[in-house]
Coordinates of C-alpha atoms in Angstrom, one line a residue:
T224 CA 168.2 93.5 173.1
L225 CA 165.3 94.9 171.0
G226 CA 166.6 93.1 168.0
E227 CA 165.9 89.8 169.7
R228 CA 162.6 90.5 171.5
P229 CA 160.2 93.3 172.6
M230 CA 161.3 94.9 175.9
S231 CA 159.9 97.4 178.3
I232 CA 161.7 100.6 179.3
S233 CA 162.8 99.2 182.7
Q234 CA 164.1 96.0 181.0
L235 CA 166.1 98.0 178.6
A236 CA 167.5 100.1 181.4
G237 CA 168.5 97.0 183.4
T238 CA 170.0 95.2 180.4
L239 CA 172.0 98.2 179.2
G240 CA 172.9 99.5 182.6
V241 CA 171.6 103.0 181.6
A242 CA 169.4 105.3 183.6
Q243 CA 165.7 105.0 182.8
P244 CA 165.2 108.7 181.8
T245 CA 168.0 108.3 179.2
I246 CA 166.4 105.2 177.8
T247 CA 163.0 107.0 177.6
I248 CA 164.5 110.0 175.7
N249 CA 166.3 107.7 173.2
I250 CA 163.2 105.6 172.6
Q251 CA 161.2 108.7 171.9
M252 CA 163.8 109.8 169.2
L253 CA 163.6 106.3 167.7
E254 CA 159.8 106.4 167.7
H255 CA 159.9 109.8 165.9
A256 CA 162.2 108.2 163.3
Q257 CA 159.7 105.3 163.0
L258 CA 162.5 102.8 163.9
V259 CA 160.7 101.7 167.1
S260 CA 157.1 101.3 167.9
S261 CA 155.5 101.0 171.3
T262 CA 152.5 99.5 173.0
L263 CA 151.2 99.4 176.5
G264 CA 151.7 96.1 178.4
A265 CA 149.6 94.5 181.0
N266 CA 150.9 96.8 183.7
R267 CA 150.5 99.9 181.5
E268 CA 154.3 99.8 180.9
K269 CA 155.6 100.8 177.5
I270 CA 156.7 97.8 175.5
C271 CA 159.1 98.6 172.7
T272 CA 159.5 96.8 169.4
V273 CA 161.9 97.4 166.4
T274 CA 160.1 98.1 163.1
C275 CA 162.9 97.0 160.8
S276 CA 166.0 94.7 160.8
S277 CA 168.2 96.9 158.5
I278 CA 168.5 100.5 157.3
L279 CA 169.7 101.6 153.9
L280 CA 171.1 105.1 153.7
E281 CA 171.3 106.7 150.3
L282 CA 173.6 109.8 150.7
P283 CA 173.5 112.6 148.1
S284 CA 176.5 112.5 145.8
K285 CA 175.8 115.7 143.9
R286 CA 174.9 119.2 144.9
G287 CA 171.1 119.5 145.4
E288 CA 170.3 115.8 145.5
G289 CA 169.4 116.1 149.2
L290 CA 166.5 118.4 148.3
H291 CA 163.0 117.2 147.4
K292 CA 161.6 117.8 143.9
L293 CA 159.1 120.1 145.6
E294 CA 160.4 122.2 148.5
E295 CA 157.7 124.3 150.3
I296 CA 157.9 127.1 152.9
H297 CA 154.7 127.8 154.9
M298 CA 154.3 131.3 156.3
P299 CA 151.6 132.4 158.7
I300 CA 149.7 135.5 157.4
G301 CA 150.6 137.6 160.4
M302 CA 154.4 137.2 159.9
Y303 CA 154.8 139.9 157.3
S304 CA 157.9 142.0 157.5
Q305 CA 156.5 145.2 156.0
C306 CA 153.0 146.6 155.4
S307 CA 151.2 149.7 154.2
I308 CA 147.8 149.8 155.8
E309 CA 145.1 152.5 156.3
P310 CA 141.6 152.3 157.8
Y311 CA 139.4 150.4 157.4
C312 CA 141.5 147.4 158.5
G313 CA 141.9 144.8 161.1
M314 CA 143.0 141.3 162.2
V315 CA 141.4 138.5 164.1
N316 CA 142.8 135.2 165.5
K317 CA 141.5 131.7 164.8
E318 CA 138.7 132.2 167.3
G319 CA 137.5 135.3 165.6
V320 CA 138.8 137.6 168.4
Y321 CA 140.2 141.0 167.3
I322 CA 143.9 141.7 167.6
G323 CA 144.2 145.2 168.8
C324 CA 141.5 147.7 167.8
V325 CA 139.5 147.4 164.5
D326 CA 140.3 150.1 162.0
D327 CA 143.5 151.0 163.8
P328 CA 146.6 150.5 161.6
R329 CA 148.8 150.4 164.8
A330 CA 147.4 146.9 165.4
F331 CA 149.4 145.7 162.4
Y332 CA 152.6 146.4 164.3
M333 CA 151.7 144.6 167.5
P334 CA 153.6 141.3 168.2
E335 CA 150.2 139.6 168.6
R336 CA 149.9 139.9 164.8
V337 CA 151.7 136.5 164.4
E338 CA 148.4 134.9 165.7
A339 CA 146.3 136.4 162.9
S340 CA 144.1 134.0 160.9
L341 CA 142.4 136.7 159.0
L342 CA 143.6 140.2 158.1
W343 CA 142.1 142.8 155.9
F344 CA 142.3 146.4 154.6
G345 CA 140.2 148.5 152.3
G346 CA 141.3 150.6 149.4
S347 CA 145.0 150.3 148.4
G348 CA 147.9 148.9 150.5
Y349 CA 150.1 145.9 150.8
V350 CA 151.7 143.3 153.1
E351 CA 155.2 141.9 152.3
Y352 CA 156.7 138.7 153.5
Y353 CA 160.4 137.6 153.7
F354 CA 160.9 134.0 152.8
A355 CA 164.2 132.1 153.4
N356 CA 165.8 130.8 150.2
P357 CA 166.3 127.0 150.7
V358 CA 168.2 126.5 147.5
P359 CA 172.0 126.5 147.6
P360 CA 174.3 128.0 144.9
G361 CA 174.8 125.8 141.9
V362 CA 171.3 124.3 142.1
S363 CA 168.4 125.5 139.9
F364 CA 164.7 124.8 139.7
S365 CA 162.1 125.1 137.0
E366 CA 159.3 127.0 138.7
L367 CA 158.6 129.2 141.7
R368 CA 155.0 129.2 143.0
F369 CA 153.1 131.2 145.5
Q370 CA 149.7 130.3 146.9
A371 CA 147.2 132.2 149.1
E372 CA 143.5 132.3 149.9
L373 CA 142.1 135.8 149.5
C374 CA 139.2 138.0 148.4
A375 CA 138.2 141.7 148.2
E376 CA 137.3 143.8 151.3
A377 CA 133.9 145.6 151.6
P378 CA 132.2 146.9 154.7
G379 CA 130.4 143.7 156.0
F380 CA 130.5 141.7 152.7
D381 CA 129.5 142.3 149.1
M382 CA 129.2 139.7 146.4
N383 CA 129.7 142.4 143.8
W384 CA 132.8 144.2 145.0
P385 CA 135.8 143.6 142.6
S386 CA 139.4 144.3 143.7
D387 CA 142.6 144.1 141.7
I388 CA 145.1 142.2 143.7
S389 CA 148.7 142.0 142.5
L390 CA 151.8 139.9 143.5
F391 CA 155.4 141.1 143.4
I392 CA 158.4 139.0 144.1
N393 CA 161.6 141.0 144.7
D394 CA 159.8 144.0 143.4
C395 CA 159.1 142.2 140.0
P396 CA 155.4 142.1 138.9
V397 CA 154.2 138.6 138.7
G398 CA 150.5 139.1 137.9
M399 CA 147.3 140.9 138.8
I400 CA 144.0 139.2 139.4
T401 CA 140.5 140.7 139.8
I402 CA 138.6 139.0 142.5
E403 CA 135.0 139.9 142.1
A404 CA 133.7 139.8 145.6
D405 CA 134.1 139.9 149.4
Y406 CA 132.6 136.5 150.0
G407 CA 130.1 136.2 152.9
D408 CA 127.1 134.5 151.4
R409 CA 127.9 131.3 153.4
M410 CA 130.1 130.4 156.3
G411 CA 133.7 129.5 155.6
K412 CA 134.5 125.8 156.1
L413 CA 137.1 126.6 158.7
T414 CA 135.8 129.9 159.9
S415 CA 135.1 130.1 163.7
A416 CA 131.4 130.2 164.6
K417 CA 132.4 133.0 167.0
W418 CA 133.3 135.3 164.1
N419 CA 130.5 137.7 163.5
G420 CA 132.1 139.6 160.6
G421 CA 130.8 139.5 157.1
T422 CA 133.8 138.0 155.3
Q423 CA 133.8 134.2 155.4
Y424 CA 136.0 132.7 152.8
G425 CA 138.2 133.5 149.7
K426 CA 139.5 132.1 146.5
L427 CA 142.7 130.0 146.4
I428 CA 145.0 131.7 144.0
Q429 CA 148.3 130.4 142.7
W430 CA 150.9 132.5 141.0
R431 CA 153.8 130.8 139.1
V432 CA 157.1 132.1 137.7
S433 CA 159.0 129.9 135.3
E434 CA 161.8 130.4 132.8
E435 CA 159.2 131.4 130.2
G436 CA 157.2 134.0 132.2
S437 CA 154.7 134.5 135.0
Y438 CA 151.2 133.0 135.3
I439 CA 148.2 132.9 137.5
H440 CA 147.1 129.3 137.4
E441 CA 147.5 128.6 133.6
D442 CA 147.0 132.2 132.4
R443 CA 150.1 134.1 131.4
K444 CA 150.2 137.4 133.2
S445 CA 153.6 139.0 132.7
G446 CA 157.0 138.5 131.1
T447 CA 158.8 138.2 134.4
T448 CA 161.0 135.1 134.5
L449 CA 163.0 133.3 137.2
R450 CA 166.1 135.1 136.1
D451 CA 164.4 138.5 136.5
L452 CA 163.9 137.8 140.2
N453 CA 167.6 137.9 140.9
L454 CA 167.4 135.2 143.5
T455 CA 170.5 135.0 145.8
F456 CA 170.9 132.1 148.2
N457 CA 171.8 134.2 151.3
K458 CA 169.2 136.9 150.8
P459 CA 165.4 136.6 151.5
I460 CA 162.8 136.3 148.8
R461 CA 160.4 139.3 149.2
V462 CA 156.8 138.5 148.4
R463 CA 154.4 141.4 148.3
I464 CA 150.6 141.1 148.1
E465 CA 149.2 144.5 147.0
V466 CA 146.3 146.5 145.9
S467 CA 148.1 149.2 143.9
G468 CA 147.2 152.8 144.2
D469 CA 146.8 153.0 140.4
A470 CA 144.6 149.9 140.2
I471 CA 141.1 150.3 138.6
N472 CA 139.4 148.4 141.4
R473 CA 141.0 149.6 144.6
N474 CA 138.7 147.6 146.9
G475 CA 141.2 146.1 149.4
L476 CA 141.7 142.5 150.3
N477 CA 141.1 139.8 152.9
L478 CA 143.9 137.3 153.5
F479 CA 143.1 134.0 155.2
G480 CA 145.3 131.8 157.3
A481 CA 145.2 128.0 158.0
S482 CA 142.3 128.3 160.5
F483 CA 140.0 130.6 158.5
G484 CA 138.1 130.5 155.2
D485 CA 137.9 127.3 153.1
Y486 CA 141.5 126.1 152.8
P487 CA 143.6 124.7 155.7
Q488 CA 146.8 126.4 154.7
D489 CA 148.9 129.5 155.4
L490 CA 150.9 131.2 152.6
I491 CA 153.0 128.7 150.6
L492 CA 156.1 129.5 148.6
S493 CA 157.1 126.4 146.5
F494 CA 160.3 125.6 144.6
V495 CA 159.5 123.0 141.9
Q496 CA 161.7 120.4 140.2
I497 CA 164.9 121.3 141.9
H498 CA 167.9 119.8 140.1
E499 CA 171.6 120.3 139.7
S500 CA 172.5 122.8 137.1
G501 CA 175.1 121.7 134.5
E502 CA 175.9 122.0 130.9
Q503 CA 172.2 122.2 130.0
G504 CA 171.7 125.5 131.8
R505 CA 173.1 127.9 134.4
S506 CA 172.0 128.1 138.0
L507 CA 169.1 130.4 138.8
I508 CA 170.6 131.1 142.3
Q509 CA 173.3 133.6 142.3
D510 CA 176.4 133.2 144.5
D511 CA 176.5 136.6 146.2
K512 CA 180.0 137.2 147.3

């Protein structure tokens, strides 16, 4: 069949004696796996061609070998599980249209919040996200990373408006960073032209937790280690972005999604250098029985 020459969908159906819709569905699956490619023939009929003559499957022989060296989970900013919000506050979608009413905390409990591309609150408060743990028991990793685009929150915008923004993972302090402004001096690279609010973009911040401690980019911020997080494979990893009530600069935050600001990404939780634990070290994932 296709191993011998390119064929159309109707030719495959006739040769194999199978209904044409079944052939179409299977060809789509093979195209998605990049095992078959298709072009349009003279009569605009799909002509299918195999892309390879053999396939080598390397199956994992040890626990964790099926995982990538870098596993990432992407979370839309509106899919938080808990929040503590007071006015002034709000959310907009990727078109810059308000979700619910501005300065009404009830909007943060509406189902439409999952469409948020920008959310903000002034003063102190937090949003907390529950991430699934992709790492099975017996497999450890060297570093946990969290990345987000954010800035302070001022009425309109203010290029001299510092806010102390902290990250907690499973209630453990990872690090606080002072972001010096609510950025609105230029348009965000991804921000909708329909958005008439002052805030336009943020800074891309990366928190890291390793076996030695916690960092923001390369600066050590706390003694919290991977073991302190008490990660359990069948329980969520709770990530809280917070402006604490006892912070010196309690000037809120703006949190940007993939369609707003300067960076085309949602929140990202990364598991780095996953490997099988053995005699060199114990697993960092507890088997909760």
